[in-house]
Short mmCIF file of C-alpha atoms and ligand atoms in Angstrom, two decimals:
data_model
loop_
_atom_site.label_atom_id
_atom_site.label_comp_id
_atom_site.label_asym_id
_atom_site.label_seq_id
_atom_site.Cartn_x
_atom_site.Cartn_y
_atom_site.Cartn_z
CA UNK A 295 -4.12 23.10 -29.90
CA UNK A 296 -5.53 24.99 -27.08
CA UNK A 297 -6.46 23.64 -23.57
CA UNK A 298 -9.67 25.18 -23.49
CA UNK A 299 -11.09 22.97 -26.07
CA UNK A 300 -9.96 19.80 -24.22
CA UNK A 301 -11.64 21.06 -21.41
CA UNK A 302 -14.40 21.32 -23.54
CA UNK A 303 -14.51 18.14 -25.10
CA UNK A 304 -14.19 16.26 -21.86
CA UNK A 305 -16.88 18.37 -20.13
CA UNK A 306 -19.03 16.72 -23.16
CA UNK A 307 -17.71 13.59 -22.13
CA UNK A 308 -15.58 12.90 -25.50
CA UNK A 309 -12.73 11.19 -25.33
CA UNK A 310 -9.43 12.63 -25.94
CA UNK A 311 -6.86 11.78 -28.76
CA UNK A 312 -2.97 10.90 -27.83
CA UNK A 313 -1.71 13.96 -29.46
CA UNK A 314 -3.96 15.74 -27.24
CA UNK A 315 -2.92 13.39 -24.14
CA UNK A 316 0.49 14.97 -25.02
CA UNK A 317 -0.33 18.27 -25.39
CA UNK A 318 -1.89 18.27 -22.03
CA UNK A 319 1.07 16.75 -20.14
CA UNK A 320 3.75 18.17 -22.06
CA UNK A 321 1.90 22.24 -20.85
CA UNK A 322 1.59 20.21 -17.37
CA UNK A 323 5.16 20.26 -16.72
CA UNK A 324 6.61 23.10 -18.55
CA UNK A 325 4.10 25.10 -16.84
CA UNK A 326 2.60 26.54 -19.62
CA UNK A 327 -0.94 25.19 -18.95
CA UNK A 328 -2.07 27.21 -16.31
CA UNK A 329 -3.29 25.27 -12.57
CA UNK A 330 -7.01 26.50 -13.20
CA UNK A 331 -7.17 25.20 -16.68
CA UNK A 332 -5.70 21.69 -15.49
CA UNK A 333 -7.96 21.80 -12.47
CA UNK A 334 -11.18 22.36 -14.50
CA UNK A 335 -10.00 19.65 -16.49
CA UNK A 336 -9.81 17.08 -13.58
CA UNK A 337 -13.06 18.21 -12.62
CA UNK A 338 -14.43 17.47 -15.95
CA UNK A 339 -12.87 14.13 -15.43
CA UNK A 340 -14.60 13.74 -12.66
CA UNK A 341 -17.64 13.76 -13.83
CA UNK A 342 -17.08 12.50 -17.13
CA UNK A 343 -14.81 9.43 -16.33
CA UNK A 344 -12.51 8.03 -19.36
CA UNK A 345 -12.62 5.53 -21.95
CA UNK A 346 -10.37 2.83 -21.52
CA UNK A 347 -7.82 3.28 -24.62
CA UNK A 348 -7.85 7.17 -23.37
CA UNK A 349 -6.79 5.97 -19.61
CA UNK A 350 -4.36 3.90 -20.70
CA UNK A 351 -2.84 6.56 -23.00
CA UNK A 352 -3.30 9.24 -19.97
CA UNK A 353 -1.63 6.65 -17.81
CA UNK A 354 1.43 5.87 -20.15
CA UNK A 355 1.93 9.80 -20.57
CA UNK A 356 1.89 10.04 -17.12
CA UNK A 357 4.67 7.56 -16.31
CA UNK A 358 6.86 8.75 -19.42
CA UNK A 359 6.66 12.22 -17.52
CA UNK A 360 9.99 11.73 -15.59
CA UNK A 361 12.81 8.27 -14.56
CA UNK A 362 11.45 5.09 -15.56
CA UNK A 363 13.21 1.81 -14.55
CA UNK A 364 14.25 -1.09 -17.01
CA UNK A 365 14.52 -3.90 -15.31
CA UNK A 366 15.03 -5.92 -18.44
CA UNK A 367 18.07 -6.95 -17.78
CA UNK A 368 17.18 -9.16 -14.18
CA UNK A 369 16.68 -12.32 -14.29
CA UNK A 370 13.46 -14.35 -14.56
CA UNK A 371 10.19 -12.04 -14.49
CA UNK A 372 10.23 -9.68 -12.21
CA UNK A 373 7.20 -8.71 -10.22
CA UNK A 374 5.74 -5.83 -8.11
CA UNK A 375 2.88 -5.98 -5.43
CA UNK A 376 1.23 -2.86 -4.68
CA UNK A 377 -1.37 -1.80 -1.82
CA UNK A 378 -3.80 0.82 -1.72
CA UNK A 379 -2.70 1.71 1.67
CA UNK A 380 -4.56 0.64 5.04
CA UNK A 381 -3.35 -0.08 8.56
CA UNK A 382 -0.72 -2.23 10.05
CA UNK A 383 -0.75 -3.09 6.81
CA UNK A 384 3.15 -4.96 6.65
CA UNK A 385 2.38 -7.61 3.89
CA UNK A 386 5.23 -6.26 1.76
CA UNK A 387 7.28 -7.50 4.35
CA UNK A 388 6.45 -10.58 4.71
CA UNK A 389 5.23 -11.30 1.03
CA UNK A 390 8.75 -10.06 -1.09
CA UNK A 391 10.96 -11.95 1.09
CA UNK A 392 8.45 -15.27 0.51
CA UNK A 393 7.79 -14.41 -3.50
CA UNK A 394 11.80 -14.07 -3.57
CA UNK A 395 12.21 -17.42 -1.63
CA UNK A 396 9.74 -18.89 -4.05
CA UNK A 397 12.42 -18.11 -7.08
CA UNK A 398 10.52 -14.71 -8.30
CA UNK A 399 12.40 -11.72 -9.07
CA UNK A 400 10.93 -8.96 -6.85
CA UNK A 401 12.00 -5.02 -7.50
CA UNK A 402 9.64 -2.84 -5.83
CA UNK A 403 9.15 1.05 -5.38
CA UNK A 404 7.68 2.04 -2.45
CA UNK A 405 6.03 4.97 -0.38
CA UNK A 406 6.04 6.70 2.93
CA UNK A 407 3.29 6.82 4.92
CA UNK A 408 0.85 9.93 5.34
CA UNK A 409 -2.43 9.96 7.48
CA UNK A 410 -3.64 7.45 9.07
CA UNK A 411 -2.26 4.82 6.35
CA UNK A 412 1.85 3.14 6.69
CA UNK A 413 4.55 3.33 4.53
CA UNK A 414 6.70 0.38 3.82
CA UNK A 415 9.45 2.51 3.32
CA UNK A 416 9.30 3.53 7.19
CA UNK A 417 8.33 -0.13 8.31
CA UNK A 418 11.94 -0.81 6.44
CA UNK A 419 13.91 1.88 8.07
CA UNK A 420 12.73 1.26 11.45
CA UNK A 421 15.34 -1.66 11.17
CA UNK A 422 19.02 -0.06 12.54
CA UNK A 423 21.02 0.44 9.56
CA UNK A 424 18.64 -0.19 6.60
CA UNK A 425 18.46 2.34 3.75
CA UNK A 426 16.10 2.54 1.21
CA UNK A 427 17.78 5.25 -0.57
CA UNK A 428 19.20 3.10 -3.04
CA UNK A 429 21.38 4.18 -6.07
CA UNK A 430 20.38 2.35 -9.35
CA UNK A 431 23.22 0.19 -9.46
CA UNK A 432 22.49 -0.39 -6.16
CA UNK A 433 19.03 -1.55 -6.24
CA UNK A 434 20.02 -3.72 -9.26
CA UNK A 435 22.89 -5.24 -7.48
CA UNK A 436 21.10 -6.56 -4.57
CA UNK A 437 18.06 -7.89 -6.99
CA UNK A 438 20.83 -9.66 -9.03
CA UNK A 439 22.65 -11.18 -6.16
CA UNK A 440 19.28 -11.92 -3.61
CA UNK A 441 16.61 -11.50 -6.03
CA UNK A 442 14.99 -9.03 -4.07
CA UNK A 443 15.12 -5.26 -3.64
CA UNK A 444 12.57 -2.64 -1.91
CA UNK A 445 13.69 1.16 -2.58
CA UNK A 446 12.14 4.76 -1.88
CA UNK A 447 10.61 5.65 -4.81
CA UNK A 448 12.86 8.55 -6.45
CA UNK A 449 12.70 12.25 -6.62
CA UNK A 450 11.66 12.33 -10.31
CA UNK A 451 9.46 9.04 -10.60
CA UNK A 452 6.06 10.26 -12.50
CA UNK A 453 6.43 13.96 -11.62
CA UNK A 454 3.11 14.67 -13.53
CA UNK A 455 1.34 13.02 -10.39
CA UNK A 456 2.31 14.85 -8.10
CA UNK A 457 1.82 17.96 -10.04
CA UNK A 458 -1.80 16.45 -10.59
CA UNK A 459 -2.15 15.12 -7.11
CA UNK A 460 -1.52 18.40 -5.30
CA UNK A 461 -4.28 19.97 -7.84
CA UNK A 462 -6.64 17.27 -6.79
CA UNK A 463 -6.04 18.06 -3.11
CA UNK A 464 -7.65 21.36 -3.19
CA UNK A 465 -10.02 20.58 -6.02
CA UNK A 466 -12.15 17.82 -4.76
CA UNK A 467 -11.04 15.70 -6.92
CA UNK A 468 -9.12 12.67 -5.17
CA UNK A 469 -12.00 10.57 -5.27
CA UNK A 470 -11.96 10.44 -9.10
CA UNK A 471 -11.50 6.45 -9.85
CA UNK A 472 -10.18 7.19 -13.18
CA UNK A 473 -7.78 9.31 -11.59
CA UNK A 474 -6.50 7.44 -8.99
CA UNK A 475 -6.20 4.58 -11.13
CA UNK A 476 -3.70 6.59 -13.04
CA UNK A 477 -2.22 7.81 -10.36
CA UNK A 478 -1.31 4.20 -8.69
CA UNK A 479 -0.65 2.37 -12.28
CA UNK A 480 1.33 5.29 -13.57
CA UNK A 481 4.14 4.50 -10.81
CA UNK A 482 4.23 1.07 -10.75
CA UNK A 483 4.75 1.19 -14.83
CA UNK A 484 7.64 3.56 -14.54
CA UNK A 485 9.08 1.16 -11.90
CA UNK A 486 9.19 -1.20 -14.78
CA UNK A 487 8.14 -4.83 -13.26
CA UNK A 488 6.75 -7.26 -15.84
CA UNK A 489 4.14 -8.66 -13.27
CA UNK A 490 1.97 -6.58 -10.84
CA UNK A 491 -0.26 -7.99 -8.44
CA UNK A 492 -2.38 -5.29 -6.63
CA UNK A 493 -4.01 -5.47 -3.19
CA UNK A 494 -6.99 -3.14 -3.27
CA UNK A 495 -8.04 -3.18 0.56
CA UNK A 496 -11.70 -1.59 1.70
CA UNK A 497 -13.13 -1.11 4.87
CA UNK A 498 -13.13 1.64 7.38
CA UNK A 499 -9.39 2.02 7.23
CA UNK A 500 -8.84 1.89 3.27
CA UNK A 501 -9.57 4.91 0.77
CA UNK A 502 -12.28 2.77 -0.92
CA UNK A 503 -15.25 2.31 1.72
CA UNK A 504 -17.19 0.20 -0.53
CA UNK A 505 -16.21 -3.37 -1.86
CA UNK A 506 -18.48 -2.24 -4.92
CA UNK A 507 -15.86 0.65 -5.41
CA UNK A 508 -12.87 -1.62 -4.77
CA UNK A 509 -13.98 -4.19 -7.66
CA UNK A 510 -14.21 -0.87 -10.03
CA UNK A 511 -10.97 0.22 -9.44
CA UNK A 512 -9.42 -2.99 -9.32
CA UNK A 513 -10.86 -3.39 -13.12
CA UNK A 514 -9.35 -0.06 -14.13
CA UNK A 515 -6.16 -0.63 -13.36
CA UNK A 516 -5.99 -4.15 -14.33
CA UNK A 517 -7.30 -2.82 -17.78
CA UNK A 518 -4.19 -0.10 -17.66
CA UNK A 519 -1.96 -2.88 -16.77
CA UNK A 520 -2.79 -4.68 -19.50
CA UNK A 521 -3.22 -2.34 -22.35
CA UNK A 522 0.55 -1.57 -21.24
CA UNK A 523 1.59 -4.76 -21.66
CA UNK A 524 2.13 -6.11 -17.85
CA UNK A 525 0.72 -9.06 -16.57
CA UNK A 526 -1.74 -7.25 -13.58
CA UNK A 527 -3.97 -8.96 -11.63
CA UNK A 528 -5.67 -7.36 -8.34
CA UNK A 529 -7.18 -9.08 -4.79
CA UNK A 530 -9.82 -7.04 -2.79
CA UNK A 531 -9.35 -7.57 0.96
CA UNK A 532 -10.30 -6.63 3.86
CA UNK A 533 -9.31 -3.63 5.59
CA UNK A 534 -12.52 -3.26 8.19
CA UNK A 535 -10.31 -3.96 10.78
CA UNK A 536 -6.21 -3.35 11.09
CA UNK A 537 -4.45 -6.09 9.56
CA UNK A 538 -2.48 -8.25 11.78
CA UNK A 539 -2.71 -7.03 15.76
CA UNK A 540 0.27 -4.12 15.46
CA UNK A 541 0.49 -0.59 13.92
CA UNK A 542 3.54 1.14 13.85
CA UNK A 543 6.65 0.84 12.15
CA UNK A 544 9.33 -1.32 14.24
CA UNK A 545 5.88 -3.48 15.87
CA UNK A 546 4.89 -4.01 12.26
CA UNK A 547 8.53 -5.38 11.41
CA UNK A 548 8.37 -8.10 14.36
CA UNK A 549 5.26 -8.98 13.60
CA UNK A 550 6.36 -9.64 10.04
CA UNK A 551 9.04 -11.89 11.42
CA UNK A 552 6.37 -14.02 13.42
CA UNK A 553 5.32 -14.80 10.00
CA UNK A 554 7.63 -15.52 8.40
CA UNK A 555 8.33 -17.80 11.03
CA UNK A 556 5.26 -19.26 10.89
CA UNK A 557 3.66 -18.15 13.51
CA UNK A 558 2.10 -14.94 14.51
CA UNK A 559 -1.89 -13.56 13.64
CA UNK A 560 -3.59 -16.30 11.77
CA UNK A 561 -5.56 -13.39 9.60
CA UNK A 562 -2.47 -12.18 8.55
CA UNK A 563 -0.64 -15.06 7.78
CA UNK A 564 -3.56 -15.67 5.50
CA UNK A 565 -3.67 -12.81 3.73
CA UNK A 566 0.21 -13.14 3.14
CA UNK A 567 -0.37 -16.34 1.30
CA UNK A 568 -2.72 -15.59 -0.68
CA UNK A 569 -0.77 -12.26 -1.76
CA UNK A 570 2.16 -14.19 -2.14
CA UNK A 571 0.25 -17.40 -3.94
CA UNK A 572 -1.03 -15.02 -6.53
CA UNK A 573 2.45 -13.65 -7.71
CA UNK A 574 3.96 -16.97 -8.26
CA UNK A 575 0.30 -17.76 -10.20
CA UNK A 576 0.53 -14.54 -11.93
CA UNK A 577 4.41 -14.73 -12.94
CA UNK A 578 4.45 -18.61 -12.99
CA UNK A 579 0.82 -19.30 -14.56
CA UNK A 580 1.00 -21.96 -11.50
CA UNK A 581 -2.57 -23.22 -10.20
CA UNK A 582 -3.75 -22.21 -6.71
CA UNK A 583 -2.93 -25.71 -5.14
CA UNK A 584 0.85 -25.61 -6.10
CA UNK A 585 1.34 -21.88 -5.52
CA UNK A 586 -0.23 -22.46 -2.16
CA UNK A 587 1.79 -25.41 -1.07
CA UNK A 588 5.25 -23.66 -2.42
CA UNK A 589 4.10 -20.63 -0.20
CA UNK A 590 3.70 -23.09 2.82
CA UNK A 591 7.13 -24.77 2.05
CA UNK A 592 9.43 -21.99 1.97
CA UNK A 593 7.38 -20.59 5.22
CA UNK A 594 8.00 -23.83 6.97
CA UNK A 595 11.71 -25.06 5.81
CA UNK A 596 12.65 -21.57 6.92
CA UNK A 597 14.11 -20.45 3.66
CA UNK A 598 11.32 -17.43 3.35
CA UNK A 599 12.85 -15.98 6.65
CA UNK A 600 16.85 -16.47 5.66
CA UNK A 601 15.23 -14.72 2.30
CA UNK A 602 14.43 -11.91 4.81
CA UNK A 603 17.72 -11.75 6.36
CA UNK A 604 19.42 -11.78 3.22
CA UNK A 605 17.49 -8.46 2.10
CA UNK A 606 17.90 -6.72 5.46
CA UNK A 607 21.60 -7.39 4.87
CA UNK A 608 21.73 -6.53 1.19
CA UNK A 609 19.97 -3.03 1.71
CA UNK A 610 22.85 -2.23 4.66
CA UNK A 611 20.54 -3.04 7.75
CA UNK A 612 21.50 -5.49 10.59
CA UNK A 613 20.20 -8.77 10.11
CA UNK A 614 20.38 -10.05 13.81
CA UNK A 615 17.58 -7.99 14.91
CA UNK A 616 15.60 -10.41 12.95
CA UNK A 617 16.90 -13.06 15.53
CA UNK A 618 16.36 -10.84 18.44
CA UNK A 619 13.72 -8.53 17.72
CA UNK A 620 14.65 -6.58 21.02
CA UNK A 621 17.18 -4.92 19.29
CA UNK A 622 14.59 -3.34 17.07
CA UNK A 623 13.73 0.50 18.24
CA UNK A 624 11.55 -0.06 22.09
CA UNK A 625 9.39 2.23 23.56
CA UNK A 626 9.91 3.96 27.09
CA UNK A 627 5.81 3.85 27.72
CA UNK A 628 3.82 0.94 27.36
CA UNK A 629 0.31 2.02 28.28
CA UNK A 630 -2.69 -0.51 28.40
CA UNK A 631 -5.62 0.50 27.45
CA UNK A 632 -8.63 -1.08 29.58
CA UNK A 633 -11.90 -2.01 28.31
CA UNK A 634 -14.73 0.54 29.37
CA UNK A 635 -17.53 -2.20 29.50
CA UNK A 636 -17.85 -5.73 28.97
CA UNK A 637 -19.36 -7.39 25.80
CA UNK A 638 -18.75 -8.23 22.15
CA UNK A 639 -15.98 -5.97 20.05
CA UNK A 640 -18.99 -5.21 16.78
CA UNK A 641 -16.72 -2.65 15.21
CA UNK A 642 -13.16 -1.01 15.49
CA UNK A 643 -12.74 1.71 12.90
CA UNK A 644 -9.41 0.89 11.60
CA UNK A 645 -8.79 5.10 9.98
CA UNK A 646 -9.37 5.91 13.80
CA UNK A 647 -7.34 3.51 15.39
CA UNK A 648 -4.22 4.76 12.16
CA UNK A 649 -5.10 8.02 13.50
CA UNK A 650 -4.34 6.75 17.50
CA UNK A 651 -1.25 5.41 16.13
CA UNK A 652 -0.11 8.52 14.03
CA UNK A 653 -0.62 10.71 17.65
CA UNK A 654 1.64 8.53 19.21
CA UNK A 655 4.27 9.44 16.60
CA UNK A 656 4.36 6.53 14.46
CA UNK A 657 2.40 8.29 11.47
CA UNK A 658 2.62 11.74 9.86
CA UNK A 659 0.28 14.53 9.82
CA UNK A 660 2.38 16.38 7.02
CA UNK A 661 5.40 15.10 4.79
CA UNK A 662 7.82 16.43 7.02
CA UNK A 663 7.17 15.13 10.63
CA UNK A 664 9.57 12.71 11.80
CA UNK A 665 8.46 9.50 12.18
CA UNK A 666 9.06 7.35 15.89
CA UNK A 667 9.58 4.09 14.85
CA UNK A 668 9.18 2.42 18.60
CA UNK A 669 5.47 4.21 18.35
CA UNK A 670 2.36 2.15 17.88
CA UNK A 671 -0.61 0.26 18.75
CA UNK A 672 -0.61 -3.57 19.89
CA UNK A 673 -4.05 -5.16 19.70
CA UNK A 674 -4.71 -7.17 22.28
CA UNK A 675 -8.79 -7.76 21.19
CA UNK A 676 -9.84 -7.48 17.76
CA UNK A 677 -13.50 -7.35 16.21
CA UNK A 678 -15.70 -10.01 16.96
CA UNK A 679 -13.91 -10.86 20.25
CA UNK A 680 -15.95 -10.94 23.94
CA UNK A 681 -14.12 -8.27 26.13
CA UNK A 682 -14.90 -8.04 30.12
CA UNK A 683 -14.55 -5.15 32.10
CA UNK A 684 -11.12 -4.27 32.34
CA UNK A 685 -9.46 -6.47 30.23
CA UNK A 686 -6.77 -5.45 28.17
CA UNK A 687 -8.16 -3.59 24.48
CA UNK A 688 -4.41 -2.51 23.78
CA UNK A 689 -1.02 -1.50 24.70
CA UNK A 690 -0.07 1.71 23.03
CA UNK A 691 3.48 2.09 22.96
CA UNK A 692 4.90 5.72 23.07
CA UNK A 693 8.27 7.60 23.85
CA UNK A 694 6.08 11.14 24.75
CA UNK A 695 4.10 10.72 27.55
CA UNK A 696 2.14 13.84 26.53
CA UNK A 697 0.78 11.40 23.65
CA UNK A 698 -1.00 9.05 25.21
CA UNK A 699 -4.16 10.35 26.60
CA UNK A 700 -5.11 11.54 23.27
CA UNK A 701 -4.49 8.31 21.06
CA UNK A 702 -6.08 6.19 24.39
CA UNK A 703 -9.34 8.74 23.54
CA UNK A 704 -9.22 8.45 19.66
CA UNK A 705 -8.47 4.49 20.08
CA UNK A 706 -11.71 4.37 22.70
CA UNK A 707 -13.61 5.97 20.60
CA UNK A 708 -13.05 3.89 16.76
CA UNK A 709 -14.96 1.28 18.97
CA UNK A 710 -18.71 -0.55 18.96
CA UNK A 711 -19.97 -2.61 21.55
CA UNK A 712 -22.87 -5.11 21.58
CA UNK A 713 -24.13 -7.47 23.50
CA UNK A 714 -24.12 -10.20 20.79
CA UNK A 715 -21.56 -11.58 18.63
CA UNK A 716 -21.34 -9.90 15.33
CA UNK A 717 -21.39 -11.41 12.08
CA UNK A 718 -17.96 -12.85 10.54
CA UNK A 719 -16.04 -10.36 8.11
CA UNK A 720 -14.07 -12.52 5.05
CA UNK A 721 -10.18 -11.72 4.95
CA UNK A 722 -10.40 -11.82 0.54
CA UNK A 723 -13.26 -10.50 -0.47
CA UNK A 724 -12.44 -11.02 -4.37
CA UNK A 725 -10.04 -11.31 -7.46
CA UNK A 726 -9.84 -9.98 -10.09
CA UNK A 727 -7.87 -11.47 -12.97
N1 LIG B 997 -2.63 6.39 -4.15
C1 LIG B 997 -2.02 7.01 -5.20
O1 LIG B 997 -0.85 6.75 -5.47
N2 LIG B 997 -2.72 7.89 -5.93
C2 LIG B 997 -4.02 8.20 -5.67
O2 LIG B 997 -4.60 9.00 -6.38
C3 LIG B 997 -4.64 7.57 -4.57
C4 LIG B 997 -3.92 6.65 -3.83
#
């Protein structure tokens, strides 16, 4: 077999076989398929696209290419929730706890943040003590005994994406749904949940602009999810506009806690239960009503925060900040940010305002800046809102001074003004089952 002829054949937009699936990934790692070949081959992709026994097959390949997880032996099905990345995005931490309060089984990989998106996995570790770099044993022990576990995902979890993923940096080829359908499902397979519920966000602060695009690759991976034999179901939302009214890691935790407290940003608490309403439908075949009302329940006894407590303990972390969120990492600077001009908030560019965030310290421009997890944004006026002169936008919270006139100009400038009252933007914008 020779890689120039599956270059070929994809350029002509044929499908390839499995054995050549193989062949492709097995030269991928060993090396012996040079960068330009594989490159020219994700270009063909591209433009080509694949048929949906082919992705599936690429997909599988792709998560048998290093550790996978068998989580066989937990009890109950156990379910993962993944999000295409947006900002002040902190459902995970707010939905596991709840799903796990609800009686599901919840073992969950997660990522750093990069850009202008979150990671989970900082959110988490902005809490004194907690680690995400769990062993295997230990991630199994603390989904045995709480029913919920959130780790880092590890070193050699799908290694033929990031071998891909680096090509498709410099190639122009991120933007390739097929690809980044493989890219996402090929991780959460190797992580080995029976159930996966997917949260593709779009909007001015998600990878996929469009809703139009969203629905697409919501159907791709649901397709891969199936075809591999996991229950997969996906929600579109909206990520227009930051989710929730902070950014940044430690702000993101407390606001988790308001919700799970029941109180806190009505959109968000929303968009929590409908995340966590569809795993318990997807794991428990439930209808909406009684998923919905279960949500509610262990929100309002007060079980769905002791759920959080429990995990913040199990994964080494000190459950009192919960109580007293003033023990979580503070800020020496709290700078508001005034409003220019009176009028109505008609847009706020959610990748700008990441990106105000990120300067501020709470984000990465690379994979090895250290993160500041007092850092952030607190919204104070969202879209749609009437502002007056000088009212308070935003208080951007920052530990170097030398920060803050920068983010104050990015976060200035990811706003539209108008003198009348723009249109209403819906939280879910569709599901996909
Ligand atoms: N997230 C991923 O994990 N992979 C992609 O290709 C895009 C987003």
């Amino acid at each position: 077999m020779r890689m120039f002829d599956l270059i070929q054949k994809k350029k002509r937009g044929i499908a390839l076989e499995a054995s050549e699936i193989q062949f492709l990934f097995s030269g991928l790692l060993s090396g012996e398929i040079p960068d330009y070949q594989v490159s020219a081959f994700l270009m063909a992709v591209y433009f080509r696209g694949m048929e949906p026994q082919e992705q599936t097959q690429f997909t599988l390949a792709m998560a048998d290419s290093g550790d996978q997880l068998d989580l066989s032996h937990l009890p109950g099905i156990t379910v993962d929730k993944h999000s295409t990345g947006g900002v002040g995005d902190k459902t995970t931490l707010v939905v596991a706890p709840l799903a796990a309060a609800c009686g599901l089984t919840v073992a969950k990989m997660s990522g750093k943040g990069l850009g202008h998106t979150g990671g989970t996995i900082d959110k988490l570790e902005s809490i004194p003590g907690f680690r995400t770099d769990l062993s295997k044993e230990e991630f199994f022990s603390a989904v045995q005994s709480i029913g919920l576990a959130v780790a880092g995902q590890s070193g050699n979890l799908v290694p033929a994406d990031k071998l891909l993923y680096a090509l498709r940096d410099v190639t122009a080829t991120v933007d390739s749904l097929p690809l980044i359908a493989s890219s996402i499902m090929s991780k959460k397979i190797a992580a080995g949940a029976d159930a996966i519920l997917l949260d593709v966000k779009t909007g001015s602060g998600a990878f996929m602009k469009t809703k139009e695009e969203a629905a697409a690759l919501a159907k791709e991976m649901i397709t891969i999810g199936k075809n591999a034999g996991r229950k997969t179901a996906a929600l579109i939302t909206n990520m227009d506009v930051p989710l929730g009214n902070a950014i940044g890691n430690a702000l993101e935790v407390e606001e988790a806690v308001e919700i799970l407290r029941g109180e806190g940003c009505p959109d968000l608490q929303e968009v929590c239960t409908v995340l966590a309403s569809n795993m318990l439908m997807l794991c428990n075949g439930w209808d909406e009503e009684t998923a919905r009302a279960q949500v509610k329940e262990a929100i309002a006894s007060g079980r769905a925060f002791e759920q959080m407590k429990r995990w913040v303990a199990a994964q080494g972390g000190d459950p009192a900040v919960l109580d007293d969120t003033s023990k979580l990492p503070q800020a020496a600077i709290q700078h508001e940010i005034l409003a220019p001009c009176g009028g109505y908030l008609a847009h706020m560019d959610a990748q700008k305002i990441g990106e105000a965030s990120a300067l501020l310290g709470a984000g990465r421009q690379t994979k090895e800046d250290v993160i500041d997890f007092a850092a952030g944004v607190v919204l104070k006026k969202k879209t749609g809102e009437r502002v007056e002169a000088g009212e308070v936008l935003a208080v951007l919270h920052a530990n170097r001074a030398e920060s803050v006139p920068a983010a104050e100009a990015a976060f200035l400038g990811a706003l539209q003004w108008s003198d009348t009252a723009p249109e209403k933007q819906p939280l879910i914008l569709g599901i996909v089952r």
